[in-house]
Amino acid sequence: MPGRSVGAGVLLGIGVASFLDETVFHQILHWHHFYDRSTSDVGLVSDGFFHAGGWLAIVVGLFWFADLQRRRTTVPRRVWAGGLIGWGAFQVYDGLVQHKAMGLHQIRYGVDLLPYDLAWDLSGALGVVVGIALLFGPAHPIAERHGSS
Amino acid sequence: MPGMAPAGASAASWLPLVPIAVVAALYLAGVRRLLRRGDRWPVARTTAAVGGLAVLGAALVPPVASHPDVFAVHAVGHLLMAMAAPLLFALSAPLTLLLRTVPMPARRRVLAVVHSRAARLLTWAPVALLLEVGGMYAFYLTPLFGLAHEHAWVDLGVRTHMVLGGWLFSTVVAGRDPLPHRPRLPGTLLVLLLAGAAHGVLAKLMYAHGLPAVPGVELGAQVMFAGGDLVELAMAAAVMSAWYAREGRAQRRAEGRAVMRAAL
């Protein structure tokens, strides 16, 4: 079922983006701040939903993927398509809407932000484009590939 | 080990362990009764019950309970008491154990309570969510927090509400007990998302506005944010592992039917 593979991929992609954001940028590099005084209340609520949605997505995505594997109906190409779209869209939303429009926090403090913002948003956009490209082309479930039921 | 207790801790501070030990003994006695008559009871449920009660106990005695002035320690206690312990206890299916071990007349009375109008209302997912989240918002963002520190009865009431609210919520979302109406998977995930977002927003509001107005609230809020994530991750895994097992059973049934058809 290619559609389910895309769905599992999107959830995993969103989850990975959120996980990387939280661990790498918040906890390890300490570039992102827990809260900065520019944050609006709408920003707090949006952040709350995306943060909660991120880890929920990774759990649901992993179990969904496990179920596809058990049924041998996974289409790896479509999982990657969904994963890149989910990761890229989350990245762009985080970069444009949450960082900029809502002023949640910036990518890094005390530096010229433009190269960071461009790298952040363009990498996400590239992910979406590659993901969409992978939506096309042949879709082979793993059961077919191994020639078993 | 009273000799190792921090200053100010007395024998009385270990009293909460008594009712907890009683509940643990009752649970284990119930499991023993089932096993003796040859019924099965998953080890995971017994482990969850003992673990949940141990976590609750840890939150109610020193050192966690003996530092009411350090907000980060209070936050740890809150996470253990109102989130981690209730989730584990919900996974231990206490109601199922009760129904299977008490005599018939008592079972009828328990079932009458479970199916009563009040229980139906309380176990309706939006109500359970509101009770759990609302209690926390009211406690941390209003003068209720200060009142609980001045009056022991307010403190006891608030703690009881949080433990029961957390248990009710965990039971509705991830519990293994049968309920009159439990939301389907999309509804359950939506409730989890709302709860997770509400908890995250609460922790950031506390951090942003310095509420409750006590020293160390910033650290405590971050402890709550990260710890709340961990518990909700566990709750989501509990929900999805139950779904995975259900799907597996449905798949095996379908395969069994296909084999039967092929044989005919």
CSV table of C-alpha atoms in Angstrom, one decimal:
chain,number,residue,atom,x,y,z
A,1,MET,CA,0.0,0.0,0.0
A,2,PRO,CA,2.0,3.0,-1.3
A,3,GLY,CA,-0.3,5.5,0.5
A,4,ARG,CA,0.4,4.0,3.9
A,5,SER,CA,4.1,4.0,3.2
A,6,VAL,CA,3.9,7.7,2.4
A,7,GLY,CA,1.9,8.3,5.6
A,8,ALA,CA,4.4,6.4,7.8
A,9,GLY,CA,7.2,8.3,6.1
A,10,VAL,CA,5.6,11.7,6.7
A,11,LEU,CA,5.2,10.9,10.4
A,12,LEU,CA,8.7,9.6,10.8
A,13,GLY,CA,10.1,12.7,8.9
A,14,ILE,CA,8.2,15.1,11.2
A,15,GLY,CA,9.4,13.1,14.2
A,16,VAL,CA,13.0,13.2,13.1
A,17,ALA,CA,12.9,16.9,12.4
A,18,SER,CA,11.4,17.6,15.8
A,19,PHE,CA,13.8,15.2,17.5
A,20,LEU,CA,16.9,16.8,15.9
A,21,ASP,CA,15.6,20.2,16.7
A,22,GLU,CA,15.2,19.3,20.4
A,23,THR,CA,18.3,17.3,20.9
A,24,VAL,CA,20.9,18.8,18.6
A,25,PHE,CA,19.9,22.5,18.6
A,26,HIS,CA,18.3,22.8,22.1
A,27,GLN,CA,20.2,20.4,24.3
A,28,ILE,CA,23.6,19.7,22.7
A,29,LEU,CA,24.6,23.0,20.9
A,30,HIS,CA,22.4,25.2,23.1
A,31,TRP,CA,21.8,27.4,20.1
A,32,HIS,CA,18.0,27.4,20.6
A,33,HIS,CA,16.6,28.9,23.7
A,34,PHE,CA,13.8,27.3,25.8
A,35,TYR,CA,12.0,30.6,25.7
A,36,ASP,CA,13.1,34.0,24.7
A,37,ARG,CA,11.3,37.2,25.8
A,38,SER,CA,10.1,37.9,22.2
A,39,THR,CA,7.8,34.9,22.2
A,40,SER,CA,4.1,35.7,21.8
A,41,ASP,CA,1.4,33.6,23.4
A,42,VAL,CA,0.3,32.3,20.0
A,43,GLY,CA,3.9,31.2,19.5
A,44,LEU,CA,3.9,29.3,22.8
A,45,VAL,CA,0.7,27.4,21.8
A,46,SER,CA,2.0,26.7,18.3
A,47,ASP,CA,5.3,25.5,19.8
A,48,GLY,CA,3.4,23.3,22.3
A,49,PHE,CA,1.5,21.6,19.5
A,50,PHE,CA,4.5,21.1,17.3
A,51,HIS,CA,6.6,19.9,20.1
A,52,ALA,CA,4.0,17.4,21.3
A,53,GLY,CA,3.1,16.5,17.7
A,54,GLY,CA,6.7,15.8,16.9
A,55,TRP,CA,7.3,13.0,19.5
A,56,LEU,CA,3.8,11.7,18.9
A,57,ALA,CA,4.6,11.4,15.2
A,58,ILE,CA,7.8,9.5,15.7
A,59,VAL,CA,6.0,6.9,18.0
A,60,VAL,CA,3.0,6.5,15.7
A,61,GLY,CA,5.2,6.4,12.7
A,62,LEU,CA,7.5,3.7,14.1
A,63,PHE,CA,4.6,1.4,15.0
A,64,TRP,CA,2.9,2.1,11.7
A,65,PHE,CA,6.1,1.3,9.8
A,66,ALA,CA,6.5,-1.9,11.9
A,67,ASP,CA,3.0,-2.9,10.9
A,68,LEU,CA,3.7,-2.4,7.2
A,69,GLN,CA,6.9,-4.5,7.6
A,70,ARG,CA,4.9,-7.2,9.3
A,71,ARG,CA,2.5,-7.3,6.4
A,72,ARG,CA,5.4,-7.0,3.9
A,73,THR,CA,3.6,-4.1,2.2
A,74,THR,CA,6.2,-1.4,2.8
A,75,VAL,CA,7.2,0.5,-0.3
A,76,PRO,CA,10.7,1.9,0.7
A,77,ARG,CA,10.8,4.5,-2.0
A,78,ARG,CA,7.5,6.0,-0.8
A,79,VAL,CA,8.6,5.9,2.9
A,80,TRP,CA,11.6,8.0,1.8
A,81,ALA,CA,9.3,10.3,-0.2
A,82,GLY,CA,7.1,10.8,2.9
A,83,GLY,CA,10.0,11.1,5.2
A,84,LEU,CA,11.7,13.9,3.2
A,85,ILE,CA,8.4,15.8,2.7
A,86,GLY,CA,7.6,15.6,6.4
A,87,TRP,CA,11.1,16.6,7.6
A,88,GLY,CA,11.3,19.4,5.0
A,89,ALA,CA,7.9,20.8,5.6
A,90,PHE,CA,8.4,20.8,9.4
A,91,GLN,CA,11.8,22.5,8.9
A,92,VAL,CA,10.4,25.2,6.7
A,93,TYR,CA,7.4,25.8,9.0
A,94,ASP,CA,9.7,26.0,12.0
A,95,GLY,CA,12.1,28.4,10.2
A,96,LEU,CA,9.6,30.7,8.6
A,97,VAL,CA,6.5,30.7,10.8
A,98,GLN,CA,7.8,29.8,14.3
A,99,HIS,CA,11.2,31.5,14.3
A,100,LYS,CA,10.3,34.5,12.2
A,101,ALA,CA,6.6,35.3,12.3
A,102,MET,CA,6.0,34.2,15.9
A,103,GLY,CA,9.5,35.1,17.2
A,104,LEU,CA,9.6,31.9,19.2
A,105,HIS,CA,13.4,31.9,19.3
A,106,GLN,CA,16.1,32.2,16.7
A,107,ILE,CA,18.4,29.6,15.3
A,108,ARG,CA,21.4,31.0,17.1
A,109,TYR,CA,22.2,34.1,19.1
A,110,GLY,CA,24.9,36.7,18.7
A,111,VAL,CA,25.7,36.0,15.1
A,112,ASP,CA,24.5,37.2,11.6
A,113,LEU,CA,21.3,35.2,11.3
A,114,LEU,CA,20.9,35.3,7.5
A,115,PRO,CA,23.2,32.4,6.5
A,116,TYR,CA,21.7,30.3,9.3
A,117,ASP,CA,18.1,31.1,8.2
A,118,LEU,CA,18.9,30.4,4.6
A,119,ALA,CA,20.6,27.1,5.3
A,120,TRP,CA,17.7,26.1,7.6
A,121,ASP,CA,14.9,27.0,5.2
A,122,LEU,CA,16.5,26.0,1.9
A,123,SER,CA,17.6,22.5,3.3
A,124,GLY,CA,14.0,22.0,4.3
A,125,ALA,CA,12.7,23.1,0.9
A,126,LEU,CA,15.1,20.8,-0.9
A,127,GLY,CA,13.9,17.9,1.2
A,128,VAL,CA,10.3,18.6,0.1
A,129,VAL,CA,11.3,18.8,-3.6
A,130,VAL,CA,13.3,15.6,-3.5
A,131,GLY,CA,10.5,13.9,-1.5
A,132,ILE,CA,7.9,14.9,-4.1
A,133,ALA,CA,10.1,13.6,-6.9
A,134,LEU,CA,10.2,10.2,-5.1
A,135,LEU,CA,6.4,10.1,-5.0
A,136,PHE,CA,6.6,9.3,-8.8
A,137,GLY,CA,8.1,6.3,-10.4
A,138,PRO,CA,7.7,2.6,-9.8
A,139,ALA,CA,6.4,1.5,-6.4
A,140,HIS,CA,7.5,-2.0,-5.3
A,141,PRO,CA,6.4,-3.4,-2.0
A,142,ILE,CA,9.1,-5.4,-0.2
A,143,ALA,CA,7.0,-8.6,-0.6
A,144,GLU,CA,7.5,-8.3,-4.4
A,145,ARG,CA,11.1,-7.6,-4.2
A,146,HIS,CA,11.9,-10.7,-2.2
A,147,GLY,CA,9.5,-12.8,-4.3
A,148,SER,CA,7.7,-14.1,-1.2
A,149,SER,CA,4.2,-13.5,0.0
B,1,MET,CA,16.7,3.9,57.5
B,2,PRO,CA,15.8,6.8,59.9
B,3,GLY,CA,19.4,7.5,60.6
B,4,MET,CA,20.0,8.5,57.0
B,5,ALA,CA,16.9,10.6,56.7
B,6,PRO,CA,17.7,14.3,56.1
B,7,ALA,CA,17.2,16.8,59.0
B,8,GLY,CA,13.6,17.5,59.7
B,9,ALA,CA,12.3,14.1,58.4
B,10,SER,CA,10.6,12.1,61.1
B,11,ALA,CA,9.1,8.7,61.3
B,12,ALA,CA,5.8,10.3,60.3
B,13,SER,CA,7.2,11.3,56.9
B,14,TRP,CA,7.4,7.5,56.0
B,15,LEU,CA,3.7,7.0,56.8
B,16,PRO,CA,2.5,7.3,53.2
B,17,LEU,CA,4.2,4.0,52.5
B,18,VAL,CA,1.6,2.2,54.7
B,19,PRO,CA,-1.5,2.6,52.5
B,20,ILE,CA,0.7,2.0,49.4
B,21,ALA,CA,2.0,-1.3,50.8
B,22,VAL,CA,-1.6,-2.3,51.6
B,23,VAL,CA,-2.7,-1.6,48.0
B,24,ALA,CA,0.3,-3.6,46.7
B,25,ALA,CA,-0.5,-6.5,49.0
B,26,LEU,CA,-4.2,-6.5,47.9
B,27,TYR,CA,-3.1,-6.5,44.2
B,28,LEU,CA,-0.6,-9.3,44.7
B,29,ALA,CA,-3.2,-11.3,46.7
B,30,GLY,CA,-5.6,-10.9,43.8
B,31,VAL,CA,-3.0,-12.1,41.3
B,32,ARG,CA,-2.2,-15.1,43.5
B,33,ARG,CA,-5.9,-16.0,43.7
B,34,LEU,CA,-6.1,-16.0,39.9
B,35,LEU,CA,-3.0,-18.0,39.3
B,36,ARG,CA,-4.0,-20.6,42.0
B,37,ARG,CA,-7.3,-21.3,40.1
B,38,GLY,CA,-5.3,-21.6,36.9
B,39,ASP,CA,-6.2,-18.2,35.2
B,40,ARG,CA,-3.6,-16.3,33.4
B,41,TRP,CA,-2.5,-12.9,34.4
B,42,PRO,CA,0.3,-11.2,32.4
B,43,VAL,CA,3.5,-10.6,34.3
B,44,ALA,CA,3.7,-7.2,32.7
B,45,ARG,CA,0.5,-6.1,34.5
B,46,THR,CA,1.9,-7.2,37.9
B,47,THR,CA,5.2,-5.4,37.2
B,48,ALA,CA,3.3,-2.2,36.2
B,49,ALA,CA,1.3,-2.3,39.4
B,50,VAL,CA,4.3,-2.8,41.7
B,51,GLY,CA,6.3,-0.3,39.7
B,52,GLY,CA,3.5,2.3,39.8
B,53,LEU,CA,3.0,2.0,43.5
B,54,ALA,CA,6.8,2.2,44.1
B,55,VAL,CA,7.0,5.4,42.0
B,56,LEU,CA,4.1,6.8,43.9
B,57,GLY,CA,5.8,5.9,47.2
B,58,ALA,CA,9.0,7.4,46.1
B,59,ALA,CA,7.2,10.7,45.4
B,60,LEU,CA,5.6,10.8,48.9
B,61,VAL,CA,8.5,10.1,51.2
B,62,PRO,CA,12.0,11.8,51.6
B,63,PRO,CA,14.1,12.9,49.9
B,64,VAL,CA,11.6,13.9,47.2
B,65,ALA,CA,8.8,14.9,49.7
B,66,SER,CA,11.2,16.5,52.3
B,67,HIS,CA,12.2,19.6,50.2
B,68,PRO,CA,9.0,21.5,49.6
B,69,ASP,CA,11.1,24.7,49.3
B,70,VAL,CA,13.1,23.5,46.3
B,71,PHE,CA,10.8,23.9,43.3
B,72,ALA,CA,12.8,21.5,41.0
B,73,VAL,CA,12.4,18.7,43.6
B,74,HIS,CA,8.7,19.5,43.8
B,75,ALA,CA,8.6,19.2,40.0
B,76,VAL,CA,10.2,15.8,40.1
B,77,GLY,CA,7.7,14.7,42.8
B,78,HIS,CA,4.8,16.0,40.7
B,79,LEU,CA,6.0,14.1,37.6
B,80,LEU,CA,6.3,10.9,39.5
B,81,MET,CA,3.0,11.2,41.4
B,82,ALA,CA,0.7,12.7,38.8
B,83,MET,CA,2.0,11.3,35.6
B,84,ALA,CA,4.4,8.3,35.8
B,85,ALA,CA,2.7,6.4,38.7
B,86,PRO,CA,-0.8,6.8,37.2
B,87,LEU,CA,0.3,5.6,33.8
B,88,LEU,CA,1.9,2.4,35.3
B,89,PHE,CA,-1.2,1.8,37.5
B,90,ALA,CA,-3.5,2.2,34.5
B,91,LEU,CA,-1.4,-0.4,32.6
B,92,SER,CA,-1.8,-2.8,35.5
B,93,ALA,CA,-5.6,-3.2,34.8
B,94,PRO,CA,-6.6,-3.0,38.5
B,95,LEU,CA,-10.3,-2.9,37.7
B,96,THR,CA,-10.1,-6.1,35.6
B,97,LEU,CA,-8.3,-7.8,38.5
B,98,LEU,CA,-10.9,-6.7,41.0
B,99,LEU,CA,-13.8,-7.9,38.8
B,100,ARG,CA,-12.2,-11.3,38.4
B,101,THR,CA,-11.3,-11.9,42.0
B,102,VAL,CA,-14.3,-10.6,44.1
B,103,PRO,CA,-17.5,-12.7,44.7
B,104,MET,CA,-20.4,-12.3,42.3
B,105,PRO,CA,-22.5,-9.8,44.5
B,106,ALA,CA,-19.6,-7.5,44.9
B,107,ARG,CA,-18.7,-7.8,41.2
B,108,ARG,CA,-22.3,-6.7,40.4
B,109,ARG,CA,-21.9,-3.6,42.6
B,110,VAL,CA,-18.5,-2.8,41.1
B,111,LEU,CA,-20.0,-3.1,37.6
B,112,ALA,CA,-23.0,-0.9,38.6
B,113,VAL,CA,-20.5,1.8,39.6
B,114,VAL,CA,-18.5,1.4,36.4
B,115,HIS,CA,-21.6,1.7,34.2
B,116,SER,CA,-23.1,4.5,36.3
B,117,ARG,CA,-23.9,7.8,34.7
B,118,ALA,CA,-21.2,9.6,36.8
B,119,ALA,CA,-18.5,7.1,35.7
B,120,ARG,CA,-19.6,7.4,32.1
B,121,LEU,CA,-19.2,11.2,32.3
B,122,LEU,CA,-15.9,11.0,34.1
B,123,THR,CA,-14.4,8.5,31.6
B,124,TRP,CA,-15.5,10.5,28.6
B,125,ALA,CA,-12.2,11.5,27.1
B,126,PRO,CA,-12.7,15.3,27.0
B,127,VAL,CA,-13.8,15.3,30.6
B,128,ALA,CA,-10.8,13.2,31.7
B,129,LEU,CA,-8.5,15.5,29.7
B,130,LEU,CA,-10.1,18.6,31.2
B,131,LEU,CA,-9.8,17.3,34.8
B,132,GLU,CA,-6.1,16.3,34.3
B,133,VAL,CA,-4.9,19.4,32.5
B,134,GLY,CA,-7.3,21.9,34.3
B,135,GLY,CA,-6.0,20.7,37.7
B,136,MET,CA,-2.4,21.5,36.8
B,137,TYR,CA,-3.2,24.9,35.3
B,138,ALA,CA,-5.2,25.9,38.3
B,139,PHE,CA,-2.5,24.7,40.7
B,140,TYR,CA,0.5,26.2,39.1
B,141,LEU,CA,-0.9,29.5,37.6
B,142,THR,CA,-3.2,30.6,40.4
B,143,PRO,CA,-2.8,31.4,44.1
B,144,LEU,CA,-3.8,27.8,44.8
B,145,PHE,CA,-0.1,26.9,44.9
B,146,GLY,CA,0.5,29.3,47.8
B,147,LEU,CA,-2.6,28.2,49.6
B,148,ALA,CA,-1.5,24.6,49.4
B,149,HIS,CA,1.8,25.5,51.1
B,150,GLU,CA,0.0,27.2,53.9
B,151,HIS,CA,-2.8,24.7,54.6
B,152,ALA,CA,-2.1,21.0,54.7
B,153,TRP,CA,-5.8,20.1,53.8
B,154,VAL,CA,-5.5,22.2,50.6
B,155,ASP,CA,-2.2,20.4,49.8
B,156,LEU,CA,-3.8,17.0,50.4
B,157,GLY,CA,-6.8,17.9,48.2
B,158,VAL,CA,-4.7,19.1,45.4
B,159,ARG,CA,-2.4,16.1,45.5
B,160,THR,CA,-5.3,13.7,45.6
B,161,HIS,CA,-6.9,15.5,42.6
B,162,MET,CA,-3.7,15.3,40.6
B,163,VAL,CA,-3.1,11.6,41.3
B,164,LEU,CA,-6.7,10.7,40.6
B,165,GLY,CA,-6.9,13.0,37.6
B,166,GLY,CA,-3.7,11.5,36.2
B,167,TRP,CA,-5.0,8.0,36.8
B,168,LEU,CA,-8.4,8.7,35.2
B,169,PHE,CA,-6.6,10.3,32.2
B,170,SER,CA,-4.1,7.4,31.8
B,171,THR,CA,-6.9,4.8,32.2
B,172,VAL,CA,-9.0,6.5,29.4
B,173,VAL,CA,-6.0,6.9,27.1
B,174,ALA,CA,-3.8,4.0,27.6
B,175,GLY,CA,-5.4,1.8,30.3
B,176,ARG,CA,-5.9,-1.9,29.9
B,177,ASP,CA,-9.3,-2.0,31.7
B,178,PRO,CA,-12.5,-2.2,29.8
B,179,LEU,CA,-14.5,1.0,29.8
B,180,PRO,CA,-18.1,1.8,28.7
B,181,HIS,CA,-16.8,3.9,25.9
B,182,ARG,CA,-13.1,4.4,24.9
B,183,PRO,CA,-12.2,6.6,22.0
B,184,ARG,CA,-10.9,4.9,18.8
B,185,LEU,CA,-7.2,5.3,17.9
B,186,PRO,CA,-7.5,8.7,16.1
B,187,GLY,CA,-9.4,10.1,19.0
B,188,THR,CA,-7.0,8.7,21.5
B,189,LEU,CA,-4.0,10.2,19.6
B,190,LEU,CA,-5.8,13.6,19.4
B,191,VAL,CA,-6.4,13.6,23.2
B,192,LEU,CA,-2.7,12.7,23.7
B,193,LEU,CA,-1.7,15.5,21.4
B,194,LEU,CA,-3.9,18.0,23.2
B,195,ALA,CA,-2.6,16.9,26.6
B,196,GLY,CA,1.1,17.0,25.4
B,197,ALA,CA,0.6,20.5,24.0
B,198,ALA,CA,-1.2,21.7,27.1
B,199,HIS,CA,1.6,20.4,29.4
B,200,GLY,CA,4.3,21.9,27.2
B,201,VAL,CA,2.5,25.3,27.1
B,202,LEU,CA,2.0,25.2,30.9
B,203,ALA,CA,5.7,24.6,31.5
B,204,LYS,CA,6.7,27.5,29.2
B,205,LEU,CA,4.0,29.8,30.8
B,206,MET,CA,5.4,29.0,34.2
B,207,TYR,CA,8.9,29.8,32.9
B,208,ALA,CA,7.9,33.0,31.1
B,209,HIS,CA,5.7,34.5,33.9
B,210,GLY,CA,7.7,33.2,36.9
B,211,LEU,CA,4.6,31.3,38.2
B,212,PRO,CA,4.3,30.1,40.8
B,213,ALA,CA,6.3,32.9,42.3
B,214,VAL,CA,8.9,30.9,44.1
B,215,PRO,CA,12.7,30.7,43.7
B,216,GLY,CA,14.0,28.3,41.1
B,217,VAL,CA,10.8,28.2,39.0
B,218,GLU,CA,12.8,28.3,35.8
B,219,LEU,CA,14.7,25.1,36.5
B,220,GLY,CA,11.5,23.4,37.8
B,221,ALA,CA,9.6,24.4,34.6
B,222,GLN,CA,12.3,22.9,32.4
B,223,VAL,CA,12.3,19.7,34.6
B,224,MET,CA,8.5,19.5,34.1
B,225,PHE,CA,8.8,20.1,30.3
B,226,ALA,CA,11.4,17.4,29.7
B,227,GLY,CA,9.9,14.9,32.3
B,228,GLY,CA,6.4,15.4,30.9
B,229,ASP,CA,7.7,14.6,27.4
B,230,LEU,CA,9.2,11.3,28.7
B,231,VAL,CA,6.0,10.2,30.3
B,232,GLU,CA,3.9,11.2,27.3
B,233,LEU,CA,6.3,9.3,25.0
B,234,ALA,CA,5.8,6.3,27.2
B,235,MET,CA,2.0,6.8,27.1
B,236,ALA,CA,2.1,7.0,23.3
B,237,ALA,CA,4.2,3.8,23.1
B,238,ALA,CA,1.6,2.1,25.4
B,239,VAL,CA,-1.3,3.2,23.2
B,240,MET,CA,0.5,2.1,20.0
B,241,SER,CA,1.8,-1.2,21.3
B,242,ALA,CA,-1.8,-2.1,22.2
B,243,TRP,CA,-2.8,-1.1,18.6
B,244,TYR,CA,0.0,-3.2,17.2
B,245,ALA,CA,-1.1,-6.2,19.1
B,246,ARG,CA,-4.7,-5.7,18.1
B,247,GLU,CA,-3.7,-5.4,14.4
B,248,GLY,CA,-1.6,-8.5,14.7
B,249,ARG,CA,-4.5,-10.5,16.1
B,250,ALA,CA,-6.8,-9.2,13.3
B,251,GLN,CA,-4.2,-10.1,10.7
B,252,ARG,CA,-3.8,-13.7,12.0
B,253,ARG,CA,-7.6,-14.1,12.0
B,254,ALA,CA,-7.8,-12.9,8.4
B,255,GLU,CA,-5.0,-15.3,7.4
B,256,GLY,CA,-6.7,-18.1,9.2
B,257,ARG,CA,-10.0,-17.4,7.3
B,258,ALA,CA,-8.0,-17.3,4.0
B,259,VAL,CA,-6.5,-20.7,4.8
B,260,MET,CA,-9.9,-22.2,5.6
B,261,ARG,CA,-11.4,-20.9,2.3
B,262,ALA,CA,-8.5,-22.3,0.4
B,263,ALA,CA,-8.9,-25.7,2.1
B,264,LEU,CA,-12.6,-25.7,1.2
